[in-house]
Amino acid sequence: MRTLCVPVNQEGIIEAVRILKEGGLVAFPTETVYGLGGNALNEQAIEAIFEAKGRPGDNPLIAHVSGIEEAKRYGEWNDLAQSLAEAFWPGPLTLIVARKPDMPARISAGLSTLALRAPSHPAAQALIKACGFPIAAPSANRSGCPSPTTAKHVLNDMDGVIPLILDGGPSEVGLESTVLDATGEVPLILRPGAVTPEMVAMTVGECKVAESVMRQLRDDESAPSPGMRHKHYAPKARMTLVEGETGKVREALTLMAARLENAWVFALDGVMDGVEEVKVKNLGRDAKEAAHNLFYLLRQADEEGVTRIFAQALPKDGLGLAVMNRLARAAGFDIRQAEDVLQFQEKS
Ligand code: TXA
Ligand code: MG
């Protein structure tokens, strides 16, 4: 199959809608990352998504809708979902509610719940509205690769597998949406994203974060969100995070990376100033910029054959939690204290 990559304009949208209506797949931009879309009401299209991604069959998909009215048709709506959707839709928030029979079970990988999101990107909105059905869309990467934040990333993973990619430029947020379980009394964040626990708590009074967000699940443990079980966001390079006071982090990162060939250091702007002996990649000035840059840098590292990455750990408040969740997973939870690294060096 030939894969066309076309700009997001009227012609591109018309072609995308044609393919989606025929049950085919199209990659399209959203404000978070690129999605790999298919008709959410068509079992064969859903099947094709799993196949194109090489996605494990037990990992459910998000149904993308235009807004609250459409969401109510497919999910059992409640007051919590209503308040959160009013506050954050359209935008980077996915709400888990009970699934109605109108939505095929296959999209939820057999779960009784359904993930719903109204994206704010105009191209995504245009597609959903023109199709008249919800669009099932996971991130448009091959399973196990970082989510794509440019059309080129999608092409790298999906060339020859899908007919069309709509190119809308780099994704604004750069990390996938916040996944929030809205089936209980208290909102529970299963995957952190740009809608932060602080923002949710401001809106509805409280917000819990699944404890598994910052640690690896044991093999015998059940995952609150199946996606957390699978090894996500993994670059080819082995990755280590370093936590601590900035000066010590700089020292530790330098020490670890300087001896190695093909090693990169990821750090916030300014942290590695004056250090010449290591190759530094700038994460940006804050967590927001780091979110925007992270997946791009991980893919760049793969392309350039980097074998080792040492990254500064970020504070876990606000959007920092989402960035750290992705960093920690990319590092297989190898997180070290700068002080320990330096002390060990002194002893040896
Ligand atoms: O920003 C995003 O969410 C992007 C764009 C394209 O919208 N999509 C995305 O989809 O990241 P995906 O499939 O890569 O991630 C969806 C996550 C997975 O971790 C999945 O396990 C979880 O949402 N999920 C989906 N349905 C669920 C459900 N019913 N219960 C619990 N978790 C669910
Ligand atoms: Mg994904």
PDB file of C-alpha atoms and ligand atoms in Angstrom, residues 53 55 138-139 141 147 176 191 232-233, ligand 2:
ATOM      1  CA  LYS A  53       0.001  -0.789  15.327  1.00  0.00           C
ATOM      2  CA  ARG A  55      -0.997  -3.490  19.472  1.00  0.00           C
ATOM      3  CA  PRO A 138      -4.682   5.287  19.532  1.00  0.00           C
ATOM      4  CA  SER A 139      -1.422   7.187  19.097  1.00  0.00           C
ATOM      5  CA  ASN A 141       3.059   4.840  16.473  1.00  0.00           C
ATOM      6  CA  SER A 147       3.993   8.475  20.288  1.00  0.00           C
ATOM      7  CA  GLU A 176      -0.811  11.907  25.147  1.00  0.00           C
ATOM      8  CA  ARG A 191      -2.306   8.353  32.835  1.00  0.00           C
ATOM      9  CA  HIS A 232       5.696   2.178  26.397  1.00  0.00           C
ATOM     10  CA  TYR A 233       7.743   5.028  25.070  1.00  0.00           C
TER      11      TYR A 233
HETATM   12 MG    MG B   2      -0.152   5.038  22.600  1.00  0.00          MG
END
